[in-house]
Structures are given as structure tokens and as C-alpha cells.
Short mmCIF file of C-alpha atoms in Angstrom, two decimals:
data_model
loop_
_atom_site.label_atom_id
_atom_site.label_comp_id
_atom_site.label_asym_id
_atom_site.label_seq_id
_atom_site.Cartn_x
_atom_site.Cartn_y
_atom_site.Cartn_z
CA GLY X 944 5.50 4.43 -4.56
CA ALA X 945 4.09 4.07 -8.03
CA VAL X 946 1.20 6.24 -9.21
CA VAL X 947 -2.07 4.79 -10.45
CA SER X 948 -4.89 7.04 -11.55
CA GLN X 949 -8.58 6.37 -12.07
CA HIS X 950 -11.18 8.33 -13.93
CA PRO X 951 -13.80 9.37 -13.09
CA SER X 952 -13.53 9.63 -9.33
CA ARG X 953 -17.24 9.75 -8.92
CA VAL X 954 -20.14 8.96 -11.26
CA ILE X 955 -23.89 9.02 -10.89
CA CYS X 956 -25.95 7.36 -13.58
CA LYS X 957 -29.44 6.15 -14.28
CA SER X 958 -30.38 2.51 -14.04
CA GLY X 959 -29.82 0.70 -17.33
CA THR X 960 -26.96 2.84 -18.57
CA SER X 961 -23.35 1.74 -18.97
CA VAL X 962 -20.42 3.30 -17.19
CA LYS X 963 -16.76 3.11 -18.17
CA ILE X 964 -13.98 3.49 -15.60
CA GLU X 965 -10.38 4.01 -16.65
CA CYS X 966 -7.32 2.91 -14.71
CA ARG X 967 -3.89 4.18 -15.71
CA SER X 968 -0.40 3.47 -14.45
CA LEU X 969 1.25 6.87 -14.78
CA ASP X 970 4.95 6.23 -14.29
CA PHE X 971 5.38 2.55 -15.06
CA GLN X 972 4.12 -0.16 -17.34
CA ALA X 973 1.75 -2.72 -15.91
CA THR X 974 1.12 -5.99 -17.69
CA THR X 975 -1.28 -6.93 -14.94
CA MET X 976 -3.94 -4.83 -13.30
CA PHE X 977 -6.67 -5.83 -10.91
CA TRP X 978 -10.22 -4.60 -10.40
CA TYR X 979 -11.79 -4.64 -6.96
CA ARG X 980 -15.15 -3.65 -5.57
CA GLN X 981 -15.80 -2.54 -2.02
CA PHE X 982 -19.18 -2.11 -0.38
CA PRO X 983 -19.54 0.10 2.74
CA LYS X 984 -17.83 -1.31 5.79
CA GLN X 985 -16.68 -4.38 3.91
CA SER X 986 -13.30 -5.46 2.67
CA LEU X 987 -12.00 -5.44 -0.86
CA MET X 988 -13.46 -8.02 -3.19
CA LEU X 989 -11.37 -8.93 -6.22
CA MET X 990 -13.49 -8.91 -9.33
CA ALA X 991 -11.01 -9.73 -12.05
CA THR X 992 -7.41 -9.80 -13.18
CA SER X 993 -6.72 -7.74 -16.27
CA ASN X 994 -3.83 -8.84 -18.46
CA GLU X 995 -2.46 -6.68 -21.25
CA GLY X 996 -3.24 -8.17 -24.63
CA SER X 997 -5.36 -11.04 -23.37
CA LYS X 998 -8.75 -11.73 -21.87
CA ALA X 999 -9.40 -10.85 -18.27
CA THR X 1000 -9.71 -13.55 -15.66
CA TYR X 1001 -12.87 -13.16 -13.59
CA GLU X 1002 -13.37 -14.31 -10.02
CA GLN X 1003 -16.09 -16.78 -9.26
CA GLY X 1004 -19.50 -15.14 -9.17
CA VAL X 1005 -18.52 -12.07 -11.20
CA GLU X 1006 -20.47 -11.77 -14.45
CA LYS X 1007 -18.00 -11.21 -17.28
CA ASP X 1008 -20.73 -9.98 -19.62
CA LYS X 1009 -21.78 -7.34 -17.13
CA PHE X 1010 -18.32 -6.16 -16.11
CA LEU X 1011 -16.35 -5.78 -19.32
CA ILE X 1012 -12.60 -5.37 -18.93
CA ASN X 1013 -10.22 -4.23 -21.62
CA HIS X 1014 -6.45 -3.92 -21.15
CA ALA X 1015 -5.38 -2.57 -24.50
CA SER X 1016 -2.03 -1.12 -23.49
CA LEU X 1017 0.60 -1.48 -20.79
CA THR X 1018 -0.69 1.62 -18.98
CA LEU X 1019 -4.45 1.46 -19.39
CA SER X 1020 -7.19 -0.90 -18.29
CA THR X 1021 -10.89 -0.09 -18.48
CA LEU X 1022 -13.88 -1.52 -16.63
CA THR X 1023 -17.29 -1.05 -18.16
CA VAL X 1024 -20.32 -1.73 -16.00
CA THR X 1025 -23.02 -2.55 -18.51
CA SER X 1026 -26.72 -1.98 -17.83
CA ALA X 1027 -25.96 -0.75 -14.35
CA HIS X 1028 -28.51 -1.24 -11.59
CA PRO X 1029 -28.71 0.19 -8.06
CA GLU X 1030 -27.12 -2.96 -6.61
CA ASP X 1031 -24.00 -2.18 -8.67
CA SER X 1032 -23.50 1.01 -6.66
CA SER X 1033 -20.14 0.56 -4.98
CA PHE X 1034 -16.55 1.78 -4.71
CA TYR X 1035 -14.54 0.38 -7.62
CA ILE X 1036 -10.79 0.34 -7.21
CA CYS X 1037 -8.07 -0.77 -9.60
CA SER X 1038 -4.52 -1.70 -8.81
CA ALA X 1039 -1.39 -2.28 -10.84
CA ILE X 1040 1.69 -4.31 -10.14
CA LEU X 1041 5.11 -2.69 -10.07
CA GLY X 1042 8.02 -5.05 -10.40
CA GLY X 1043 7.16 -8.43 -8.94
CA LEU X 1044 4.34 -8.42 -6.45
CA GLU X 1045 3.73 -4.98 -5.02
CA GLN X 1046 0.26 -3.74 -5.87
CA PHE X 1047 -0.44 -0.03 -5.96
CA PHE X 1048 -4.02 1.13 -5.90
CA GLY X 1049 -5.78 3.87 -7.80
CA PRO X 1050 -7.85 6.39 -5.84
CA GLY X 1051 -11.09 4.58 -6.63
CA THR X 1052 -14.34 5.42 -8.42
CA ARG X 1053 -17.53 5.79 -6.49
CA LEU X 1054 -20.45 4.63 -8.62
CA THR X 1055 -24.01 5.51 -7.70
CA VAL X 1056 -26.78 4.06 -9.82
CA LEU X 1057 -30.16 5.72 -9.38
CA GLN F 308 -10.23 -21.78 0.31
CA LYS F 309 -7.33 -19.49 1.08
CA GLU F 310 -8.06 -17.26 4.06
CA VAL F 311 -6.52 -14.29 5.79
CA GLU F 312 -7.88 -13.54 9.23
CA GLN F 313 -7.73 -10.27 11.11
CA ASN F 314 -9.46 -9.04 14.22
CA SER F 315 -11.94 -6.43 13.04
CA GLY F 316 -11.41 -4.24 16.10
CA PRO F 317 -11.67 -1.44 16.73
CA LEU F 318 -8.31 -1.40 18.40
CA SER F 319 -8.00 1.72 20.52
CA VAL F 320 -4.63 3.01 21.67
CA PRO F 321 -3.58 6.30 23.22
CA GLU F 322 -1.44 8.70 21.27
CA GLY F 323 2.24 7.82 21.58
CA ALA F 324 1.62 4.14 22.34
CA ILE F 325 2.54 1.13 20.24
CA ALA F 326 -0.29 -0.31 18.16
CA SER F 327 -0.01 -4.01 17.39
CA LEU F 328 -2.02 -5.42 14.49
CA ASN F 329 -2.15 -9.14 13.83
CA CYS F 330 -2.95 -11.37 10.89
CA THR F 331 -2.98 -15.13 10.30
CA TYR F 332 -3.15 -16.89 6.97
CA SER F 333 -4.14 -20.37 5.87
CA ASP F 334 -1.92 -21.04 2.84
CA ARG F 335 1.38 -22.37 4.15
CA GLY F 336 2.95 -21.84 0.73
CA SER F 337 2.43 -18.06 0.77
CA GLN F 338 5.63 -16.14 0.21
CA SER F 339 4.80 -12.44 0.28
CA PHE F 340 2.94 -10.42 2.84
CA PHE F 341 1.67 -6.88 2.64
CA TRP F 342 0.19 -4.29 4.94
CA TYR F 343 -2.09 -1.60 3.52
CA ARG F 344 -3.69 1.35 5.25
CA GLN F 345 -7.12 2.54 4.17
CA TYR F 346 -8.70 5.75 5.35
CA SER F 347 -12.47 5.98 5.28
CA GLY F 348 -13.69 6.65 1.74
CA LYS F 349 -10.23 6.26 0.24
CA SER F 350 -8.39 3.46 -1.53
CA PRO F 351 -5.71 1.36 0.21
CA GLU F 352 -2.12 2.56 0.28
CA LEU F 353 0.83 0.24 0.69
CA ILE F 354 2.67 0.63 3.98
CA MET F 355 5.19 -2.14 3.69
CA PHE F 356 5.79 -5.71 2.64
CA ILE F 357 7.82 -8.57 4.05
CA TYR F 358 9.08 -11.78 2.49
CA SER F 359 11.44 -13.28 5.06
CA ASN F 360 10.93 -14.51 8.59
CA GLY F 361 11.78 -11.96 11.23
CA ASP F 362 11.33 -8.24 11.51
CA LYS F 363 11.42 -5.51 8.92
CA GLU F 364 11.44 -1.88 10.01
CA ASP F 365 10.44 1.21 8.06
CA GLY F 366 10.24 4.38 10.09
CA ARG F 367 7.61 3.96 12.80
CA PHE F 368 6.38 0.71 11.25
CA THR F 369 7.72 -2.78 11.89
CA ALA F 370 6.40 -5.86 10.14
CA GLN F 371 6.97 -9.22 11.76
CA LEU F 372 6.66 -12.54 9.96
CA ASN F 373 6.59 -16.06 11.39
CA LYS F 374 5.98 -18.53 8.59
CA ALA F 375 6.01 -21.55 10.89
CA SER F 376 3.08 -20.09 12.82
CA GLN F 377 1.55 -18.55 9.66
CA TYR F 378 1.41 -15.23 11.40
CA VAL F 379 2.27 -11.70 10.35
CA SER F 380 1.97 -8.54 12.40
CA LEU F 381 2.41 -4.82 12.08
CA LEU F 382 3.67 -2.63 14.91
CA ILE F 383 3.16 1.11 14.82
CA ARG F 384 5.37 2.98 17.26
CA ASP F 385 4.52 6.42 18.63
CA SER F 386 0.97 6.15 17.29
CA GLN F 387 -0.59 9.37 16.09
CA PRO F 388 -4.26 10.29 15.57
CA SER F 389 -3.47 10.40 11.84
CA ASP F 390 -2.75 6.66 12.02
CA SER F 391 -6.44 6.04 12.71
CA ALA F 392 -7.57 3.96 9.75
CA THR F 393 -8.35 0.42 8.69
CA TYR F 394 -5.29 -1.76 8.24
CA LEU F 395 -5.49 -4.53 5.67
CA CYS F 396 -3.26 -7.56 5.69
CA ALA F 397 -2.71 -9.20 2.31
CA VAL F 398 -1.01 -12.42 1.30
CA ASN F 399 -0.03 -13.47 -2.18
CA ASP F 400 -1.94 -16.33 -3.73
CA MET F 401 0.73 -18.80 -4.75
CA GLU F 402 -1.61 -20.52 -7.15
CA TYR F 403 -1.96 -17.29 -9.13
CA GLY F 404 1.38 -15.60 -8.60
CA ASN F 405 0.44 -11.97 -8.38
CA LYS F 406 -3.03 -12.15 -6.90
CA LEU F 407 -3.46 -11.01 -3.31
CA VAL F 408 -5.85 -12.36 -0.73
CA PHE F 409 -6.96 -9.65 1.67
CA GLY F 410 -8.12 -9.87 5.23
CA ALA F 411 -11.19 -7.95 6.28
CA GLY F 412 -9.08 -5.34 8.04
CA THR F 413 -8.57 -4.06 11.56
CA ILE F 414 -9.89 -0.65 12.54
CA LEU F 415 -7.32 1.31 14.52
CA ARG F 416 -8.27 4.34 16.59
CA VAL F 417 -5.57 6.47 18.11
CA LYS F 418 -6.93 8.76 20.79
CA SER F 419 -5.23 12.05 21.64
#
């Protein structure tokens, strides 16, 4: 399958700081990437759809000013959690589409906000 | 509201048995169906996908799709302890082409 990387894999930050997470498609170009969040023992929750060269589409209830998404190239999308708070602590996972519909996931970023 | 339903489990099977995981979906217009495996603390990995009614086999895995009943299943033959994970069923959202709607997942435990 296709390879998607995320960086960093784990981050611990203080409340009020901003954290940037990178998602890269390593061996293919992805016009569309997705950002998910997963709390312990819960399923994936789609946060937003990231489209190369255009604004991201956010799911209902996701604050676009808090979770900034930039998809500046066909292989890179970034998610910035602004003014992070302890309730933002979660497992953030990106995915990219190869071909038509198959989504391949990155390894995830575990964010802990103190 | 588009929904994908899975039994949360845990489903326990002995090593070497067939594990059967089931999923139903609400959007009759859905066209593509995916099974992902997620180990604890890791991200999901794609096992297989199916588009047409019937069975699709890939190694020890068989996906079964019945669009009339809005039902998709995954069979794992010769289950191994390494198959113990959460299995996520996902269905494409026809309203937004590429977006997937995920079920909550079924926990599978294979006991040796």
C-alpha cells in the first residue's frame, strides 16, 4: 500500500501553545487528505478534509480557527492546533487518498497538552 | 445522518478458527466498502475493499457484500493471535465522494 508519514509522532506541550503536525504522502501525490482525531477507546472522528490549493472543509462542530489546516502541495498537509488546551489531548491521524477512494493512514501523532 | 453499525465485541475466537465480523450501513447509495485493522495505540491499516456484490478474497481474508441488505462482512480464516485488534468498517459518503464514514469498530480477540 501507499506510504503516509506524520511528524512528530508524539508531542507534549504546555497549555496555550500551538502545535503543528505534518502529514506527507511519500510515494504518491494526494490532492485530498483527511484529518481525524481519536480519543481513547473511541472510533475515528473526521475533523476536516484538506484539499490541495484550496480551503479545508471542516466537519460540523470542529472549530476552523482552532484547527488550522494548510495543504500547500500535493504531498504535504499540515494541521496546527492553536492555543492548545488539555481537552485537545488526543491521537491525531491523517490519511491520503491513492487513486480513487482508498485511504491510507499515517502513523498518527499523540498530542498531550499539560 | 449516515450511519455504519458494528458490534463492539469483543469477539473471541480460538486460534485457527474463522472470525466473522459484520457491518451494516444506512446509506443505500454507498458504493465502496472498506475494512481497516487497528492495533491498540496505532493508526488504522487498510485490509481490503469491495465494490461489487458477492465475495472478494485476499489471502486469509474474505469480504462479503450484500447491497440489497446493506450488509458487509469480513471473514478471517485460520485466525492467529496477531489478528487480535479492532476492525473498522468504512463506507464511502456518496454526497462527498471520497469521504469515509467509519463504524465504531469490533474488537477481535484470538486466543491461543
